[in-house]
Structures are given as C-alpha cells and as structure tokens.
Amino acid sequence: MSSILRRGAALVAFAAIAPIGASVAGTTTTTAVGCKAEAGVHITVTPTYRFALRIEKPVKMYTPAQVRKMHPKHGEVMLRGKMTSMGGMSMGGSMRHLEVQICSREKSTVVTNANPTIVLVDTSSKKTTKVHIAVMEGIGEGVADLHYGNNVVMPAGHRFTITVTLKGERAVFHVRRPRSM
Ligand SMILES: [Cu+2]
C-alpha cells in the first residue's frame, strides 16, 4: 500500500507508540495495526481471518537489497515472490496493484507467513487469472502493512470477482473498476 502521503500522519503516530520490526523471519504473526476498514478497502471475514482487499494504481517495487542501497522513500519492498511484468502499464491504464492483507480475528494481528491463493475473474470479459503471490510491505511501514498480491490487468469499467483462499477458508469480493479515473 503505497499511499504513504495519504496515510503518513496516522502511521507516524503508530510508530511512535509501538515500534514495529520490519523483519518477519521465523514469526507467524505480530502485534500490529492492519486490516482496518478505511476508504478504498473491502473487508471480508471468515471464521479465522479478516481479509482486506485494496486495489491501487501500480506501485514501484523494490527488493530488500535495492531498498538498502537506494533508500527509496516511496513504493513497496518485496519480501517474497516476484512482480508480474509492468509492461502492461502502457496498455491504457489497465494495470492495477491488487493486494490483500490478512489478519487473525482472534489475535487482531497481521498474518505474515501465509500462502494464500488469489484468483481474479474478470466477469466482463470472462477471463480468469491466478495471481502470482508476492509478499510486500510499503516502504517505511513495516509489518503493519504486510500484504499479498501483485500487479494485475483490470480494465476500467469491468466487473471482477476476487477469491482469496487460505487454509480452506475462502473470502469472495465483488468489485467494479470505475469507467474513468
Ligand atoms: Cu503491494
């Protein structure tokens, strides 16, 4: 979730009271903010999890090594997985950044070691895409922003069904991209 400018003030406040480590190695969950209802976020709950879907403009992605070297201020760091080619960005703005954050309902923590599957169905063109899962965090946001997803083709004006499955629990989202942005 790259909109640091939009959410910066709130995040700085959280960081001041509860420093959140960027390392996720060996941990299952961490106490953190996340999966909150806010503008542009779609929430679906299953017995164990709370899934928060966000669809944004494509974001600049960095590997952890690039972050250490280049010190970017914006964009996201990729902890696992691979980005889908951004070549589609020139295709009339069809490219979108689809991301899902997963929280434990019981502990109210961000689930960091999940292997979810995300299937994107464009119900307007009847096209089904299995989203390649990358694990990401907004730069400077830490584990509170850890999420799963990738860049996908989502033409404006189309309707979509997005199904996220984790350990047999399934969250289904129905979204529509506005005709013009
Ligand atoms: Cu992301």
mmCIF file of N, CA, C and O in Angstrom, residues 1-5 8 11 60 62 66-77 137-141:
data_model
loop_
_atom_site.group_PDB
_atom_site.id
_atom_site.type_symbol
_atom_site.label_atom_id
_atom_site.label_comp_id
_atom_site.label_asym_id
_atom_site.label_seq_id
_atom_site.Cartn_x
_atom_site.Cartn_y
_atom_site.Cartn_z
ATOM 1 N N MET A 1 0.865 -1.169 0.000
ATOM 2 C CA MET A 1 0.000 0.000 0.000
ATOM 3 C C MET A 1 0.899 1.216 0.000
ATOM 4 O O MET A 1 1.573 1.506 0.963
ATOM 5 N N SER A 2 0.927 1.852 -1.086
ATOM 6 C CA SER A 2 1.992 2.798 -1.317
ATOM 7 C C SER A 2 1.623 4.221 -0.943
ATOM 8 O O SER A 2 2.447 5.097 -0.981
ATOM 9 N N SER A 3 0.395 4.427 -0.578
ATOM 10 C CA SER A 3 -0.044 5.813 -0.416
ATOM 11 C C SER A 3 0.428 6.378 0.908
ATOM 12 O O SER A 3 -0.348 6.659 1.805
ATOM 13 N N ILE A 4 1.738 6.514 0.982
ATOM 14 C CA ILE A 4 2.330 6.995 2.224
ATOM 15 C C ILE A 4 1.880 8.418 2.516
ATOM 16 O O ILE A 4 1.618 8.783 3.654
ATOM 17 N N LEU A 5 1.750 9.212 1.475
ATOM 18 C CA LEU A 5 1.356 10.600 1.690
ATOM 19 C C LEU A 5 -0.021 10.672 2.325
ATOM 20 O O LEU A 5 -0.251 11.410 3.266
ATOM 21 N N GLY A 8 0.310 8.897 5.857
ATOM 22 C CA GLY A 8 1.551 9.118 6.592
ATOM 23 C C GLY A 8 1.347 9.551 8.025
ATOM 24 O O GLY A 8 1.955 9.006 8.938
ATOM 25 N N LEU A 11 0.369 6.755 10.397
ATOM 26 C CA LEU A 11 1.406 5.744 10.556
ATOM 27 C C LEU A 11 2.515 6.241 11.461
ATOM 28 O O LEU A 11 3.032 5.506 12.282
ATOM 29 N N LYS A 60 5.745 1.229 -7.465
ATOM 30 C CA LYS A 60 7.143 0.885 -7.708
ATOM 31 C C LYS A 60 7.569 -0.129 -6.652
ATOM 32 O O LYS A 60 7.397 0.082 -5.459
ATOM 33 N N TYR A 62 10.549 -2.714 -4.968
ATOM 34 C CA TYR A 62 11.992 -2.874 -4.756
ATOM 35 C C TYR A 62 12.265 -4.192 -4.048
ATOM 36 O O TYR A 62 11.447 -4.659 -3.262
ATOM 37 N N GLN A 66 17.741 -3.617 -2.927
ATOM 38 C CA GLN A 66 17.605 -2.290 -3.553
ATOM 39 C C GLN A 66 17.224 -1.235 -2.527
ATOM 40 O O GLN A 66 17.681 -0.100 -2.593
ATOM 41 N N VAL A 67 16.388 -1.615 -1.561
ATOM 42 C CA VAL A 67 15.991 -0.657 -0.524
ATOM 43 C C VAL A 67 17.213 -0.237 0.284
ATOM 44 O O VAL A 67 17.415 0.946 0.560
ATOM 45 N N ARG A 68 18.046 -1.230 0.629
ATOM 46 C CA ARG A 68 19.249 -0.905 1.414
ATOM 47 C C ARG A 68 20.182 0.009 0.638
ATOM 48 O O ARG A 68 20.819 0.886 1.205
ATOM 49 N N LYS A 69 20.256 -0.186 -0.666
ATOM 50 C CA LYS A 69 21.204 0.551 -1.487
ATOM 51 C C LYS A 69 20.662 1.925 -1.888
ATOM 52 O O LYS A 69 21.371 2.923 -1.876
ATOM 53 N N MET A 70 19.384 1.970 -2.259
ATOM 54 C CA MET A 70 18.844 3.178 -2.887
ATOM 55 C C MET A 70 18.051 4.058 -1.920
ATOM 56 O O MET A 70 17.736 5.196 -2.237
ATOM 57 N N HIS A 71 17.682 3.522 -0.780
ATOM 58 C CA HIS A 71 16.899 4.273 0.210
ATOM 59 C C HIS A 71 15.692 4.988 -0.384
ATOM 60 O O HIS A 71 15.520 6.202 -0.194
ATOM 61 N N PRO A 72 14.866 4.282 -1.136
ATOM 62 C CA PRO A 72 13.679 4.952 -1.696
ATOM 63 C C PRO A 72 12.729 5.375 -0.577
ATOM 64 O O PRO A 72 12.681 4.763 0.488
ATOM 65 N N LYS A 73 11.987 6.435 -0.854
ATOM 66 C CA LYS A 73 11.050 6.947 0.151
ATOM 67 C C LYS A 73 9.630 6.445 -0.093
ATOM 68 O O LYS A 73 8.780 6.480 0.780
ATOM 69 N N HIS A 74 9.368 6.033 -1.319
ATOM 70 C CA HIS A 74 8.022 5.597 -1.680
ATOM 71 C C HIS A 74 8.092 4.244 -2.368
ATOM 72 O O HIS A 74 9.147 3.827 -2.804
ATOM 73 N N GLY A 75 6.948 3.613 -2.462
ATOM 74 C CA GLY A 75 6.891 2.309 -3.114
ATOM 75 C C GLY A 75 6.804 1.197 -2.089
ATOM 76 O O GLY A 75 6.499 1.436 -0.916
ATOM 77 N N GLU A 76 7.062 -0.023 -2.552
ATOM 78 C CA GLU A 76 6.928 -1.178 -1.672
ATOM 79 C C GLU A 76 8.151 -2.070 -1.793
ATOM 80 O O GLU A 76 8.794 -2.127 -2.830
ATOM 81 N N VAL A 77 8.424 -2.780 -0.719
ATOM 82 C CA VAL A 77 9.508 -3.755 -0.729
ATOM 83 C C VAL A 77 8.894 -5.145 -0.822
ATOM 84 O O VAL A 77 7.898 -5.446 -0.172
ATOM 85 N N GLU A 137 5.527 -5.063 1.618
ATOM 86 C CA GLU A 137 5.242 -4.052 2.647
ATOM 87 C C GLU A 137 5.501 -2.681 2.039
ATOM 88 O O GLU A 137 6.457 -2.530 1.272
ATOM 89 N N GLY A 138 4.709 -1.707 2.389
ATOM 90 C CA GLY A 138 5.001 -0.338 1.994
ATOM 91 C C GLY A 138 6.315 0.095 2.639
ATOM 92 O O GLY A 138 6.559 -0.206 3.804
ATOM 93 N N ILE A 139 7.148 0.783 1.870
ATOM 94 C CA ILE A 139 8.436 1.216 2.407
ATOM 95 C C ILE A 139 8.224 2.146 3.589
ATOM 96 O O ILE A 139 7.435 3.091 3.513
ATOM 97 N N GLY A 140 8.884 1.844 4.687
ATOM 98 C CA GLY A 140 8.758 2.640 5.890
ATOM 99 C C GLY A 140 7.550 2.276 6.741
ATOM 100 O O GLY A 140 7.338 2.845 7.803
ATOM 101 N N GLU A 141 6.742 1.321 6.296
ATOM 102 C CA GLU A 141 5.520 0.986 7.035
ATOM 103 C C GLU A 141 5.657 -0.281 7.866
ATOM 104 O O GLU A 141 4.892 -0.505 8.797
#
